Coordinates of C-alpha atoms in Angstrom, one line a residue:
M94 CA 22.1 73.0 -57.8
N95 CA 19.8 76.0 -56.1
G96 CA 17.6 75.9 -59.7
P97 CA 14.6 73.9 -60.2
L98 CA 15.8 69.8 -60.2
E99 CA 17.4 68.7 -63.6
N100 CA 16.9 65.4 -64.7
Y101 CA 20.1 63.4 -63.9
T102 CA 21.9 60.5 -65.5
V103 CA 22.9 57.6 -63.8
E104 CA 26.3 58.4 -65.0
E105 CA 26.3 61.8 -64.4
I106 CA 25.3 61.6 -60.9
K107 CA 28.1 59.2 -60.1
T108 CA 30.7 61.6 -61.5
M109 CA 29.0 64.4 -59.1
G110 CA 30.8 62.5 -56.1
K111 CA 29.2 61.2 -53.0
R112 CA 29.3 65.0 -51.2
S113 CA 27.2 66.1 -54.3
I114 CA 24.6 63.2 -54.5
V115 CA 24.0 63.1 -51.0
A116 CA 23.5 67.0 -51.1
L117 CA 21.1 66.4 -54.3
G118 CA 18.7 63.6 -52.3
K119 CA 18.6 66.4 -49.7
K120 CA 17.3 69.0 -51.7
M121 CA 14.8 66.4 -53.3
I122 CA 13.4 65.2 -49.9
F123 CA 13.0 68.7 -48.6
N124 CA 11.4 69.5 -51.7
D125 CA 9.1 66.7 -51.2
S126 CA 8.2 67.0 -47.5
G127 CA 9.2 70.4 -46.8
Q128 CA 11.1 68.8 -44.1
H129 CA 14.7 68.9 -43.7
I130 CA 17.6 66.1 -42.9
P131 CA 19.0 66.0 -39.3
D132 CA 22.5 66.2 -39.4
L133 CA 22.7 63.1 -37.1
Y134 CA 21.5 60.9 -40.0
P135 CA 24.2 59.5 -41.8
A136 CA 24.0 59.1 -45.5
K137 CA 24.9 56.0 -47.7
V138 CA 25.1 55.7 -51.7
F139 CA 24.9 52.9 -53.7
T140 CA 24.1 52.9 -57.3
N141 CA 23.9 50.8 -60.0
D142 CA 23.5 50.6 -64.0
K143 CA 20.1 52.0 -63.7
E144 CA 19.6 53.7 -60.5
V145 CA 21.0 55.9 -57.7
L146 CA 20.3 55.2 -54.4
V147 CA 21.0 57.7 -51.4
F148 CA 19.7 56.3 -47.7
F149 CA 19.5 58.7 -44.3
N150 CA 19.0 55.9 -41.7
P151 CA 20.7 56.0 -38.1
S152 CA 21.0 52.7 -36.7
I153 CA 18.9 53.5 -33.8
K154 CA 15.8 55.1 -34.1
Y155 CA 13.9 55.9 -31.0
A156 CA 9.6 56.7 -30.8
P157 CA 9.1 58.5 -27.7
M158 CA 5.6 57.9 -25.9
D159 CA 3.1 59.7 -27.5
S160 CA 5.5 60.4 -30.4
S161 CA 4.7 60.4 -34.6
N162 CA 8.1 60.9 -36.6
Y163 CA 10.4 59.8 -39.1
H164 CA 13.6 58.3 -38.3
G165 CA 14.8 57.8 -42.1
C166 CA 14.3 58.1 -45.6
S167 CA 15.5 57.0 -48.8
V168 CA 15.4 58.7 -53.1
A169 CA 16.2 57.3 -55.6
L170 CA 17.5 60.1 -57.4
V171 CA 16.6 59.1 -61.5
F172 CA 13.1 57.9 -60.8
K173 CA 12.6 60.6 -58.4
S174 CA 10.7 58.1 -55.7
F175 CA 10.4 58.5 -51.8
S176 CA 9.9 56.0 -49.1
Y177 CA 9.9 57.3 -45.9
S178 CA 10.4 55.5 -42.3
P179 CA 7.4 56.4 -40.3
L180 CA 7.7 55.3 -36.5
I181 CA 4.4 56.0 -34.9
N182 CA 3.9 55.3 -30.9
T183 CA 1.0 57.0 -29.9
G184 CA -2.1 53.9 -30.7
K185 CA -3.7 55.9 -33.1
E186 CA -3.5 57.1 -36.4
Q187 CA -1.5 59.9 -38.3
Q188 CA -3.7 62.3 -40.3
T189 CA -0.9 64.2 -41.6
D190 CA 0.9 64.5 -45.4
H191 CA 4.4 64.5 -43.4
L192 CA 5.6 64.1 -40.6
S193 CA 9.2 65.9 -39.2
F194 CA 12.0 64.2 -38.8
Y195 CA 12.9 63.3 -35.3
Q196 CA 15.6 64.4 -33.3
P197 CA 17.0 63.4 -30.2
S198 CA 16.2 65.6 -26.9
E199 CA 19.0 65.5 -24.2
R200 CA 16.3 62.9 -22.4
D201 CA 15.8 60.8 -25.3
F202 CA 19.5 60.2 -25.2
E203 CA 19.8 59.4 -21.5
R204 CA 17.0 56.7 -22.0
I205 CA 18.6 55.8 -25.3
E206 CA 21.5 55.1 -23.2
Y207 CA 19.6 53.2 -20.7
V208 CA 18.7 50.5 -22.8
L209 CA 21.3 50.2 -24.8
D210 CA 23.7 50.1 -21.7
S211 CA 21.3 47.5 -20.3
E212 CA 21.7 45.4 -23.9
T213 CA 25.4 45.5 -24.1
G214 CA 26.7 45.5 -20.7
K215 CA 28.6 49.0 -21.4
S216 CA 28.4 52.7 -21.2
W217 CA 29.6 53.9 -24.3
G218 CA 27.4 56.7 -25.6
Y219 CA 25.0 57.8 -28.1
D220 CA 27.8 58.3 -30.9
N221 CA 29.8 55.2 -30.1
Y222 CA 26.4 52.9 -30.1
L223 CA 26.0 54.1 -33.7
N224 CA 28.9 53.4 -34.6
Y225 CA 28.7 49.9 -33.1
F226 CA 25.6 49.1 -34.2
D227 CA 26.0 50.6 -37.6
S228 CA 30.0 48.6 -38.4
L229 CA 27.2 45.4 -37.4
G230 CA 24.7 46.5 -40.0
M231 CA 22.5 46.1 -37.8
E232 CA 19.1 48.5 -36.6
V233 CA 17.5 48.5 -33.1
W234 CA 14.4 49.7 -32.6
I235 CA 13.5 51.5 -28.8
Y236 CA 9.7 52.0 -28.2
E237 CA 8.9 53.8 -25.2
K238 CA 6.1 52.5 -22.8
E239 CA 4.3 53.4 -19.5
T240 CA 6.2 51.0 -17.9
F241 CA 9.1 49.5 -20.0
F242 CA 10.7 50.0 -23.2
Q243 CA 9.8 47.8 -26.5
V244 CA 13.1 47.3 -28.3
K245 CA 14.1 45.6 -31.6
L246 CA 17.6 44.7 -32.8
E247 CA 17.5 43.5 -36.4
S248 CA 20.0 42.5 -39.0
E249 CA 20.6 40.7 -42.2
S250 CA 19.4 37.7 -40.8
E251 CA 18.0 37.8 -37.7
V252 CA 15.4 39.6 -35.1
F253 CA 15.5 40.0 -31.1
Q254 CA 12.9 41.5 -29.6
Y255 CA 11.9 41.8 -25.9
E256 CA 11.0 44.3 -23.2
L257 CA 13.1 46.3 -20.6
I258 CA 11.6 46.8 -17.5
K259 CA 12.2 50.6 -16.7
E260 CA 12.1 50.8 -13.1
T261 CA 14.2 47.0 -12.8
G262 CA 16.0 46.5 -16.7
E263 CA 14.7 43.3 -16.5
K264 CA 14.5 41.8 -19.8
R265 CA 11.0 39.7 -20.5
K266 CA 9.0 38.4 -23.3
K267 CA 12.3 37.5 -25.3
R268 CA 11.6 36.4 -29.2
H269 CA 14.0 35.6 -32.1
R270 CA 13.9 34.9 -35.6
H271 CA 16.0 33.8 -37.9
I272 CA 15.1 36.5 -41.0
R273 CA 16.8 37.0 -44.9
N274 CA 17.5 40.7 -45.6
P275 CA 19.6 40.4 -48.6
P276 CA 21.9 43.7 -48.7
L277 CA 22.2 45.8 -52.1
T278 CA 25.5 44.4 -52.8
Q279 CA 23.5 41.3 -53.5
Q280 CA 20.9 43.2 -55.3
G281 CA 23.5 44.4 -58.1
Y282 CA 24.6 47.6 -56.4
Y283 CA 28.1 48.7 -55.1
E284 CA 28.4 52.0 -52.5
I285 CA 29.9 55.2 -53.3
K286 CA 32.0 56.0 -50.6
E287 CA 33.8 59.4 -51.3

């Protein structure tokens, strides 16, 4: 896979196995954006009879103050289309073709764990929280503001939002709503796990 990207059929891609499919997805994203996918972004592969989709999407997304980064992306390998997930926490519009992929600093890990410890009543550490929210099929967005964190938890059926005061750990402005996000498996896709 070091030469130019070839055109593959769905059946050819499926025979490669997950590891090679993920490598192909990473290469295509690099060729499109000039950015490498960070190792901490888990990869999932879904396919149907027309397409193979590779998702690089951590379940926890943290946007420090004055930051703009991608926090995930996906690529359709047959149609060669890309979808990037920017989180912009600057209060102004970005003027760039591509952002860099977010990689948490030690300070970011501490902030994320503070918010998630407040949410769960546990003290599990970042990797365990990632696995926990991934196993629940939930995503967490955390935007850092001057005096609070804006937090959003989303599953297939509901969204819960609130602000967590940095100094006190108090939750305020709580909002909850029901939604319907059908999983890919209900749209005719199945996951390639190996």
